[in-house]
Coordinates of C-alpha atoms and ligand atoms in Angstrom, one line a residue:
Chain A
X347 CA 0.0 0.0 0.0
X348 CA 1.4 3.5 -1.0
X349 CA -1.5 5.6 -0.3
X350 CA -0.4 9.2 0.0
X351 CA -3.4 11.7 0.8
X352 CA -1.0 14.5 1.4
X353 CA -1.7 15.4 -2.2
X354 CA -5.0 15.5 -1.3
X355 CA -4.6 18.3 1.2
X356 CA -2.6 20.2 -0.9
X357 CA -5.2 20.3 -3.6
X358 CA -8.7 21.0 -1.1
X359 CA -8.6 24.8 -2.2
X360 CA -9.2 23.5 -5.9
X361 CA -11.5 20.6 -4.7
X362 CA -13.9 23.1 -3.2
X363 CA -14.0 25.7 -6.6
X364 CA -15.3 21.9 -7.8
X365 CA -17.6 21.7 -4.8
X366 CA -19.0 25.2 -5.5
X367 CA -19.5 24.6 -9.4
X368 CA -20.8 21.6 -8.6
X369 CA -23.4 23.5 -6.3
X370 CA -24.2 25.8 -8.9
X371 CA -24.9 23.5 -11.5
X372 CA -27.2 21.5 -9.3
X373 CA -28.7 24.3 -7.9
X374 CA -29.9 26.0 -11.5
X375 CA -30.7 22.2 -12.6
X376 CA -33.2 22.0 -9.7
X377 CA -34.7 25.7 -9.9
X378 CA -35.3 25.4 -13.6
X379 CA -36.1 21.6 -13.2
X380 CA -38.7 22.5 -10.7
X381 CA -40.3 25.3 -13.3
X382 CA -40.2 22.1 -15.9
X383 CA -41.5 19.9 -13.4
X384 CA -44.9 22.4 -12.0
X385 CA -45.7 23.0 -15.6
X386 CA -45.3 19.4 -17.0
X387 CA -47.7 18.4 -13.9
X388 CA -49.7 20.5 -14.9
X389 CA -50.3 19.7 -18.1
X390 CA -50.0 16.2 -17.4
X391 CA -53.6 16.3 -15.2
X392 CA -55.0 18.9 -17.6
X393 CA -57.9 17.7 -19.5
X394 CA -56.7 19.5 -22.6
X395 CA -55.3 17.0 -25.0
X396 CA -52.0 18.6 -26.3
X397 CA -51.0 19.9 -22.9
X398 CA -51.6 16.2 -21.9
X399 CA -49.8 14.5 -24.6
X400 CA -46.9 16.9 -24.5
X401 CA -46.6 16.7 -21.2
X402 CA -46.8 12.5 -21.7
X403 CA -43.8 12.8 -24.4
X404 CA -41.5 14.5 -22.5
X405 CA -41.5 12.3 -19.5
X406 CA -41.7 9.3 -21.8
X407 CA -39.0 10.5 -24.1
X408 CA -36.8 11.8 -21.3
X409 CA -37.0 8.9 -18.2
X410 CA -36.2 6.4 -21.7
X411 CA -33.1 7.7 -22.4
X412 CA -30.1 8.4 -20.9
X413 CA -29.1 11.6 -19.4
X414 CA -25.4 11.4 -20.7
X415 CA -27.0 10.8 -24.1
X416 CA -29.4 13.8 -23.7
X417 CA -26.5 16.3 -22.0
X418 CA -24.5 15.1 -25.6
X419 CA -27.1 15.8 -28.0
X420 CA -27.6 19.4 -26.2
X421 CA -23.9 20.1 -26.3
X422 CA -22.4 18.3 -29.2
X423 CA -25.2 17.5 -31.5
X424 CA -27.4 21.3 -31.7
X425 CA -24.2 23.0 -32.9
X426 CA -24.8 20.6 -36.1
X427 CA -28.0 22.8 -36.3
X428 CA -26.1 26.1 -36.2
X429 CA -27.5 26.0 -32.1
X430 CA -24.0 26.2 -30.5
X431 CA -24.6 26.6 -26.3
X432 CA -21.9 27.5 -24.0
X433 CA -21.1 24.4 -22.1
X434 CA -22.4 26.1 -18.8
X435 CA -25.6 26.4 -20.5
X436 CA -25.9 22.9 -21.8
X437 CA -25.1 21.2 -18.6
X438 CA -27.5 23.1 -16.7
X439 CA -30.1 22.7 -19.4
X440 CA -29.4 19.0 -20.1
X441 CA -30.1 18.4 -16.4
X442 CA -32.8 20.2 -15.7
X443 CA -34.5 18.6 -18.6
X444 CA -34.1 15.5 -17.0
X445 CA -34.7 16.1 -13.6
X446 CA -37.4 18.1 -14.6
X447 CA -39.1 14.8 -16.1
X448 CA -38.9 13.0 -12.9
X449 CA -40.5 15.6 -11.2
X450 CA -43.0 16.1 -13.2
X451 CA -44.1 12.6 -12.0
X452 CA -43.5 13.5 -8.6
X453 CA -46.0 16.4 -8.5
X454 CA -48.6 14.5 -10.8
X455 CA -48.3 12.2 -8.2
X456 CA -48.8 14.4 -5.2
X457 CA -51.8 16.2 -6.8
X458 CA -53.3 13.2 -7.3
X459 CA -52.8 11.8 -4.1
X460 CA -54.8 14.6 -2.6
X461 CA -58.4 13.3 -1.7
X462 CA -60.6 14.5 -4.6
X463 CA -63.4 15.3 -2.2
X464 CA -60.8 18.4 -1.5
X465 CA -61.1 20.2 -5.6
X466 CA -65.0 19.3 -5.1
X467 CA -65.5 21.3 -1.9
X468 CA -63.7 23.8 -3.5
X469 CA -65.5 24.5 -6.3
X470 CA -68.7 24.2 -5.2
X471 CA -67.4 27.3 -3.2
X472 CA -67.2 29.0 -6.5
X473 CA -63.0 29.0 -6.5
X474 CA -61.5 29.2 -9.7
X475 CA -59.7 25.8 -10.7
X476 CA -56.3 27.6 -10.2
X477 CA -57.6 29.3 -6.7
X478 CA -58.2 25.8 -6.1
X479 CA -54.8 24.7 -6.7
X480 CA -53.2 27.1 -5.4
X481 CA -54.8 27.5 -1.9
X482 CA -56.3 23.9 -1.4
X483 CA -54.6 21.5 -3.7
X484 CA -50.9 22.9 -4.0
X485 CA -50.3 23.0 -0.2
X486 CA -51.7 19.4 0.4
X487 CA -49.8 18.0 -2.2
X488 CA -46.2 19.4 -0.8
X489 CA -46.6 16.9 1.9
X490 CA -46.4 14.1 -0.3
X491 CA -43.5 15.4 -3.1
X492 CA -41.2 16.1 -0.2
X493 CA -39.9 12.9 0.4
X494 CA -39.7 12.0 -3.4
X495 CA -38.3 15.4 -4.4
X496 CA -35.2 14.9 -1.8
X497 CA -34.6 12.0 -3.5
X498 CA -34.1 13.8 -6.7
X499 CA -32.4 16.3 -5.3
X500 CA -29.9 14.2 -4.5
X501 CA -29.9 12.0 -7.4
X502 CA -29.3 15.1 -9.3
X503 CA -26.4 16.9 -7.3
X504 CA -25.0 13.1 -8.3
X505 CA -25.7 13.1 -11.9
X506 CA -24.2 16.6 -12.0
X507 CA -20.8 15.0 -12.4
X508 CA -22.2 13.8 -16.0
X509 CA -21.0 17.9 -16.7
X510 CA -17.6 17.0 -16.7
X511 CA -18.2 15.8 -20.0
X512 CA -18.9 18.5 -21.5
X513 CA -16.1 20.1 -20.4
X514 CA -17.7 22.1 -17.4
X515 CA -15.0 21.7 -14.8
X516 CA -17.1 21.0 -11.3
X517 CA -16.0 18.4 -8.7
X518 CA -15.1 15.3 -11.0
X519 CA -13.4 17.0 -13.9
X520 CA -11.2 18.9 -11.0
X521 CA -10.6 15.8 -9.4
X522 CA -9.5 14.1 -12.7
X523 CA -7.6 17.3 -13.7
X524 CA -5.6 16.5 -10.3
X525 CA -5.2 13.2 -11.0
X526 CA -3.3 14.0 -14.3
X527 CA -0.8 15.9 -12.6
X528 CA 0.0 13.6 -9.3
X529 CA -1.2 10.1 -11.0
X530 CA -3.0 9.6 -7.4
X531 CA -6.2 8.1 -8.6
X532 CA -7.2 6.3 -5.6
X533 CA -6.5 9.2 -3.5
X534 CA -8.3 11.6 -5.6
X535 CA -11.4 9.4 -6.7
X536 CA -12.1 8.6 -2.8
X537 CA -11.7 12.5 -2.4
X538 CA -13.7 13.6 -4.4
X539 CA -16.4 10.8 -3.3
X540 CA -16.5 12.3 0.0
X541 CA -17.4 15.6 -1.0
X542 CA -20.3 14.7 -2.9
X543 CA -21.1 12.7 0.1
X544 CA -20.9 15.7 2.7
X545 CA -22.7 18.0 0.3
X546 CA -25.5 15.7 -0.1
X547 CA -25.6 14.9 3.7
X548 CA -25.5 18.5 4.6
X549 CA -28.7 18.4 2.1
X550 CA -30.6 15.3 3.7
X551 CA -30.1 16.7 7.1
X552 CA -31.6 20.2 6.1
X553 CA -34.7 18.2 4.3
X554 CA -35.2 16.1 7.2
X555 CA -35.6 18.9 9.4
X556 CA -38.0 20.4 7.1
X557 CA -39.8 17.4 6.8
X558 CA -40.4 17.0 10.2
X559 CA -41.4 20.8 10.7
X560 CA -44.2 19.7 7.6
X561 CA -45.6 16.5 9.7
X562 CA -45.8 18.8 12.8
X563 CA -48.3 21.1 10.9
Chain B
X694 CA -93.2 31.3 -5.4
X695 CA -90.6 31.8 -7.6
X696 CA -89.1 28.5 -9.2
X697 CA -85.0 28.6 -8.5
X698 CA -83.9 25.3 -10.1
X699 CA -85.1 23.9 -12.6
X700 CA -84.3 20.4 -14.6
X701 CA -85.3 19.2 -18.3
X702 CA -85.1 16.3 -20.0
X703 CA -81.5 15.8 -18.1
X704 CA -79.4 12.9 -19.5
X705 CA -76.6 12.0 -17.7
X706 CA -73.9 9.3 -18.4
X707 CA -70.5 7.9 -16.9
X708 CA -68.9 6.4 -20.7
X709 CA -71.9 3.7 -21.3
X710 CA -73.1 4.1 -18.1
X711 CA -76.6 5.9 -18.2
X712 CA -77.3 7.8 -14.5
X713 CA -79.9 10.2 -15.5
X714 CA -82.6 9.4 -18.1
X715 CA -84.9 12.4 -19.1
X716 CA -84.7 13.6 -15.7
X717 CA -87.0 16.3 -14.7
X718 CA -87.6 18.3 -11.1
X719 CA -88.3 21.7 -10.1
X720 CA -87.3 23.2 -7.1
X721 CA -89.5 25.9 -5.5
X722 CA -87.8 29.4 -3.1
X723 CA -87.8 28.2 0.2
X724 CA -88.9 24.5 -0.7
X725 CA -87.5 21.9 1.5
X726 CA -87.0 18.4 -1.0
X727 CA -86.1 15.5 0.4
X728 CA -84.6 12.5 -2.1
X729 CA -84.3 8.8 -1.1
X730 CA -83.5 5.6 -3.3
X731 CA -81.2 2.6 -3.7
X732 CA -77.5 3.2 -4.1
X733 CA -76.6 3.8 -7.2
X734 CA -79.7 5.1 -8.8
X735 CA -78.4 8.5 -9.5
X736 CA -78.7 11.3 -6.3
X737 CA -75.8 12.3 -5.8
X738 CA -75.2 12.8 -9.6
X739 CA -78.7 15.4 -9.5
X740 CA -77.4 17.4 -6.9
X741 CA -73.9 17.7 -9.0
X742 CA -75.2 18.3 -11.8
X743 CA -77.3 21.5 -10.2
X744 CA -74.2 23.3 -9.5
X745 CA -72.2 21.6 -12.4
X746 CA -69.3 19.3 -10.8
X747 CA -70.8 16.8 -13.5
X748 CA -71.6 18.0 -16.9
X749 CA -75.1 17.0 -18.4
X750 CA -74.9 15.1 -22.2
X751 CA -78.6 16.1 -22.7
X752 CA -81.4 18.6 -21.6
X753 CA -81.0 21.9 -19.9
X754 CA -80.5 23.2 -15.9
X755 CA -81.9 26.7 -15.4
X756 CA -80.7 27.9 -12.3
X757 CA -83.1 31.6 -11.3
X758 CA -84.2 31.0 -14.7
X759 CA -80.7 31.0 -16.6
X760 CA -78.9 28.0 -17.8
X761 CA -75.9 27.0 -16.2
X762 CA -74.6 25.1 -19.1
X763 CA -73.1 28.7 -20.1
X764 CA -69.8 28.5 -18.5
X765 CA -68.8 32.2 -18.7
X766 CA -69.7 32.2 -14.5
X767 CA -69.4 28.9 -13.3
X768 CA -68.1 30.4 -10.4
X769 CA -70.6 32.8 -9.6
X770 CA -73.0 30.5 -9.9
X771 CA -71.5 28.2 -7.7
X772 CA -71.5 30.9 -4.8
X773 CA -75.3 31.0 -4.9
X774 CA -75.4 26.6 -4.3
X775 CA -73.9 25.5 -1.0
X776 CA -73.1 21.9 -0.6
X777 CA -72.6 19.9 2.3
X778 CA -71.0 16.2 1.2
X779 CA -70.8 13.1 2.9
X780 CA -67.4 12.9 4.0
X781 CA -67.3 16.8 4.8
X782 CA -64.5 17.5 2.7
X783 CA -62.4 19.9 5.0
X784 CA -59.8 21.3 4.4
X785 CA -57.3 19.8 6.9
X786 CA -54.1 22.2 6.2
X787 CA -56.4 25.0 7.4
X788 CA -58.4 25.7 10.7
X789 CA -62.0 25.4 11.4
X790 CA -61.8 30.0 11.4
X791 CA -60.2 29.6 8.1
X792 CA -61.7 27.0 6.6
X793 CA -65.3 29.2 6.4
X794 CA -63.0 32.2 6.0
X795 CA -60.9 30.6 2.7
X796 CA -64.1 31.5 0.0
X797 CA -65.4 34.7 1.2
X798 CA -61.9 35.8 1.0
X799 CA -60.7 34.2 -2.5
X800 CA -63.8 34.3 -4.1
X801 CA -65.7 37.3 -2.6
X802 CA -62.3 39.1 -2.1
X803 CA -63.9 40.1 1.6
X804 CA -61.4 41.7 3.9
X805 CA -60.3 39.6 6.6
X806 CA -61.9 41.3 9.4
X807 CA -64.8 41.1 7.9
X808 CA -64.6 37.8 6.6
X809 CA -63.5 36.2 10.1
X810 CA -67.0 38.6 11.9
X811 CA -68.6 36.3 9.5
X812 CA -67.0 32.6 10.2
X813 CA -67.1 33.6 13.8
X814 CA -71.3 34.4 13.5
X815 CA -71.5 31.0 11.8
X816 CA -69.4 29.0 13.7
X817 CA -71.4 30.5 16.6
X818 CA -74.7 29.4 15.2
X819 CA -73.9 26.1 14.1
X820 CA -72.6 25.7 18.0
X821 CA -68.8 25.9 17.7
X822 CA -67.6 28.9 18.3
X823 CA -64.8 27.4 20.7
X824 CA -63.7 25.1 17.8
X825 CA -62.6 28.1 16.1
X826 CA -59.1 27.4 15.9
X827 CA -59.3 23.8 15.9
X828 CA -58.1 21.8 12.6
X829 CA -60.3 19.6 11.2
X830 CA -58.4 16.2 12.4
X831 CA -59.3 17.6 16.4
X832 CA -62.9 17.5 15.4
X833 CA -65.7 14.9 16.0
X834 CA -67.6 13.9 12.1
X835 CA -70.6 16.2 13.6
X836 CA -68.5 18.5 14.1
X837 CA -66.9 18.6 11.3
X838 CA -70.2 18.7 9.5
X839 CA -71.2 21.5 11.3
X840 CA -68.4 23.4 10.1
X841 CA -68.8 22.2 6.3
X842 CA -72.2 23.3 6.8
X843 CA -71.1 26.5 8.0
X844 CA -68.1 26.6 5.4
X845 CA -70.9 26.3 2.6
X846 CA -73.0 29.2 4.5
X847 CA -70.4 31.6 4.6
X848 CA -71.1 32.6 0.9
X849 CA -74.4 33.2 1.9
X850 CA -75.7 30.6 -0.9
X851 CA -79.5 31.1 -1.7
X852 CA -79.7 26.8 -1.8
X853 CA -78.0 24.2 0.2
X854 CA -77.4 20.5 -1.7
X855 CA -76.7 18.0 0.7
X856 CA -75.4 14.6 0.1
X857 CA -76.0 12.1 2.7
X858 CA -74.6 14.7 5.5
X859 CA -75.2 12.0 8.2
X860 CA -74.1 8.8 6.9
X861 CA -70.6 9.1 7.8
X862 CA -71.4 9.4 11.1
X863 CA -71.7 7.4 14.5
X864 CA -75.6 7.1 15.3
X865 CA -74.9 9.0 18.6
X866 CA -73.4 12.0 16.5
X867 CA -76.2 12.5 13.7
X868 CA -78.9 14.2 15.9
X869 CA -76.4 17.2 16.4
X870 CA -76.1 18.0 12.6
X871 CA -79.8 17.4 11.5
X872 CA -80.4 20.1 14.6
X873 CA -78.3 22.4 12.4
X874 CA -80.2 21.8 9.1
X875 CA -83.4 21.8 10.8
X876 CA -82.3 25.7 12.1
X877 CA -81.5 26.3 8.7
X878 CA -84.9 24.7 7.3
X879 CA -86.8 27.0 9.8
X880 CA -84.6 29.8 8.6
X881 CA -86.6 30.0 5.0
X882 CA -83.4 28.2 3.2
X883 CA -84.4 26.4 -0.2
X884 CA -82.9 22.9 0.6
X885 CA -82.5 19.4 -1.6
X886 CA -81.7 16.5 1.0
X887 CA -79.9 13.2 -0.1
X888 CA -80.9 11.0 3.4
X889 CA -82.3 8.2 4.6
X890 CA -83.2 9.5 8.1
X891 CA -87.0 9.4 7.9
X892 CA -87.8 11.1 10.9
X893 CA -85.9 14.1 9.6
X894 CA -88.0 14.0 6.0
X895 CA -91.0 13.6 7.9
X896 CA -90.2 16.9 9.9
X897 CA -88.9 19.0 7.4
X898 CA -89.7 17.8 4.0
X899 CA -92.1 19.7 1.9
X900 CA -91.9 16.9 -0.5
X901 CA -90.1 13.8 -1.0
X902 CA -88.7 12.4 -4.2
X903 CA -88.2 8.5 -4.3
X904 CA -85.0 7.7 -7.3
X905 CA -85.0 4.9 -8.9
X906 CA -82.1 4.0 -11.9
X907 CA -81.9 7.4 -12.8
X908 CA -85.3 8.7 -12.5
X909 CA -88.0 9.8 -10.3
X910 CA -89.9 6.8 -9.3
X911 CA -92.7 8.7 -6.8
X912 CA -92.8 11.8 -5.4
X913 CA -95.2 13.3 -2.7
X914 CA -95.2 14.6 0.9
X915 CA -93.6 12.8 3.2
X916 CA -96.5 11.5 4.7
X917 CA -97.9 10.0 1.2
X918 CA -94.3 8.3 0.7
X919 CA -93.7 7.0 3.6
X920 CA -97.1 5.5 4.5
X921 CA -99.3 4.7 1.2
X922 CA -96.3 4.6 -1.4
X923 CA -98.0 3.5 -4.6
X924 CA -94.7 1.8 -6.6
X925 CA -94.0 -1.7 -5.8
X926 CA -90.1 -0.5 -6.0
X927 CA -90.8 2.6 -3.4
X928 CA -92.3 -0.1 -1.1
X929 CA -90.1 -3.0 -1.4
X930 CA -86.9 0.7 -0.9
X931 CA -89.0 1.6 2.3
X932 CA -89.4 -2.0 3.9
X933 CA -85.8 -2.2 3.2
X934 CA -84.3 0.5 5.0
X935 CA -86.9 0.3 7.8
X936 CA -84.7 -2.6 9.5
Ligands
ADP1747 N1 -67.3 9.7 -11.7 C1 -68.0 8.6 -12.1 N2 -67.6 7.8 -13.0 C2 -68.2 6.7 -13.4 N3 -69.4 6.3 -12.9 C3 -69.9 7.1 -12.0 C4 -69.3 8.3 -11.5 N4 -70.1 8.8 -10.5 C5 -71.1 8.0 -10.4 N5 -71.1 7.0 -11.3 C6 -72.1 5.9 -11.4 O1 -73.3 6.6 -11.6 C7 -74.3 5.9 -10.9 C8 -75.1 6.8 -9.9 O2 -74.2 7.3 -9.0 P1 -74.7 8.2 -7.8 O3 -75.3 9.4 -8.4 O4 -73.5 8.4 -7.0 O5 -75.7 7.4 -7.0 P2 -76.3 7.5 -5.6 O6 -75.8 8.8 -5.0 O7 -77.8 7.4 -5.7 O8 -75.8 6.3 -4.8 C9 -73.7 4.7 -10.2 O9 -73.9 3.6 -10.9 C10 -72.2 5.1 -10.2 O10 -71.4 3.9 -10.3
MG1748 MG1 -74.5 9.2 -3.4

């Protein structure tokens, strides 16, 4: 055994401008993944038939392919089209169009796990369908995405590291950067492994707080 | 008397499944109508199709002489029909103050003070005004009738549609919300009654309508219904639900 994690400690300055890309990425993924996910919900339980059905395609099309494939065609294939995005652009795009999939099926879920009697009661009040959602259904359904949107949360700050590919230089692609230079892959990988690990437990500890603040209401 | 609701030649069907055939019934101001029959043969689908939650395939609704098939206010007409439902339907993220408060402030756009003078007059006459900020979950089902009652008040509705408001309840709790509907009944509010408590139909009912498979068997006062009932089906319902 020659492990050496000295190297390691010499590089944590550089490590952490990963972590903090890494944090941005994720965070814009989420924020505009969450915009993609409340609007494909939407659609997805509206009774208008396009809305529906595009709604239906883009969670099928999405959740049945890849999201290295997807970040690819964003970044390498739309220049063919004359579309040529910065690489900060198409990472955070590529991943919010995924994640934004999933969660689209997380708050279709959530919605519809709200009792129906609750839309009823509400419009026989005379509320609008979106004063409905928006006072009665939206709040009840938070209860029931939480769990299932920390989950995704996480699984996205993870699939983040799919950026490195195209050439954004967060947490992995610094770590493999490192690893050019000082040939300490073992050291670096397991590095680099434990910062994803602390940022997503400094994540699930912040949910699970929130979480329980929710079931106390 | 002036005729507030009004039903023609309603057809109503699930896919293939016909609920309503040619259904016809006019409500009077101020009547009190009382509407018994099998499961399944169609009452709670009348009562939603009077303030629209279910849309009609065939025949017309006037509601104060305008049909509510034109969807422009929907909403408006839904503040003149209350509705009380079997499982109450609260709104558990809110408080029993709130829940009555919620429509007169997002649909009347009340102001809050004036909006909570309200809920707190209602939940006062309904006999709850220390329940006030109670959520539903810490309520009793009468309770929480009385409050869906006085939720669907609060918009100061010129009819009240009830679906089977007691038969989610414990026996010994039933007594305390037909009280409240009685009040109201004595108040001069136009009422349509989905129950099976007889003693209550006898009391209040102006007339009751027996339902059969999607149309009115029999109808007649209460006393003609429930003691010389000339359909073999209205007899064979009544022997039924007498044990
Ligand atoms: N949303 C619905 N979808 C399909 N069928 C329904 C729906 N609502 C009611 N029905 C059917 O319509 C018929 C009448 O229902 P309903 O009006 O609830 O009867 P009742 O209140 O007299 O028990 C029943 O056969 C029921 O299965
Ligand atoms: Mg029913």
């Amino acid at each position: 055994m020659n492990l050496d994690y000295s190297v390691v400690f010499a590089k944590i300055p550089i490590l952490l401008e990963g972590c903090w890309v890494t944090l941005q990425i994720s965070f814009f993924a989420l924020l505009l993944g969450m915009v993609f996910g409340i609007a494909g919900a939407l659609c997805r339980i509206s009774s208008n038939k396009v809305l529906n059905s595009g709604a239906f395609f883009y969670v099928w099309v999405i959740r049945g392919t890849p999201v290295m494939v997807q970040l690819f065609i964003l970044y390498f294939g739309l220049p063919q089209l004359g579309i040529r995005l910065p690489s900060m652009v198409a990472g955070v795009l590529g991943l919010a169009i995924n994640t934004g999939a999933y969660i689209t099926e997380i708050i279709r879920a959530g919605i519809q796990a709200v009792d129906r009697g609750q839309m009823e009661a509400a419009l026989s009040l005379g509320m609008s369908y979106r004063q409905a959602m928006r006072r009665i259904i939206g709040p009840q359904a938070v209860k029931f995405c939480i769990p299932p949107l920390v989950n995704q949360f996480i699984m996205t700050l993870k699939n983040s590291s799919i950026a490195s590919l195209v050439t954004i230089t967060e947490l992995f692609r610094t770590g493999e950067q490192i690893i050019y230079t000082t040939f300490r892959s073992f050291e670096v990988y397991t590095a680099v492994a434990v910062f994803y690990l602390i940022m997503n437990s400094v994540f699930m500890v912040i949910a699970d707080k929130l979480e329980r603040r929710m079931a106390r209401q | 008397m002036s005729c507030i609701v009004e039903m023609k030649h309603v057809f109503k069907s699930f896919g293939a499944v016909e609920v309503l055939k040619d259904f016809n019934l006019q409500l009077t101001e101020g009547e009190k109508v009382v509407i018994i029959g099998p499961s399944g043969s169609g009452k709670s689908t009348v009562l939603r199709c009077i303030n629209r939650l279910e849309t009609i395939q065939a025949g017309t609704i006037c509601f104060e002489g305008q049909e509510i098939n034109d969807q422009s206010n929907l909403c408006a007409l839904r503040t003149h029909i209350g509705m009380v439902f079997q499982r109450f339907n609260l709104f558990p993220h809110k408080t029993t103050l709130e829940n009555i408060m919620e429509a007169p402030l997002i649909v009347k756009k009340m102001s809050p003070a004036e909006a909570e003078k309200i809920a707190v007059e209602l939940l006062a006459r309904v006999g709850l005004a220390d329940k006030r900020d109670s959520y539903p979950r810490e309520l009793s089902g009468g309770q929480q009738q009385r409050v869906a009652i006085a939720r669907a008040l609060a918009m100061n509705p010129k009819i009240m549609l009830f679906d089977e408001p007691t038969s989610a309840l414990d026996p010994e709790l039933v007594g305390e919300v037909l009280g409240v509907m009685k009040d109201l009944a004595r108040e001069g509010m136009t009422m349509v009654v989905v129950t099976h408590e007889m003693a209550f139909a006898r009391e209040v009912a102006d007339r009751v309508i027996f339902m059969d498979q999607g149309i009115i068997m029999e109808e007649g006062t209460p006393a003609k219904i429930f003691e010389a009932p000339t359909q073999e089906r209205t007899q064979i319902f009544l022997k039924r639900i007498r044990h």
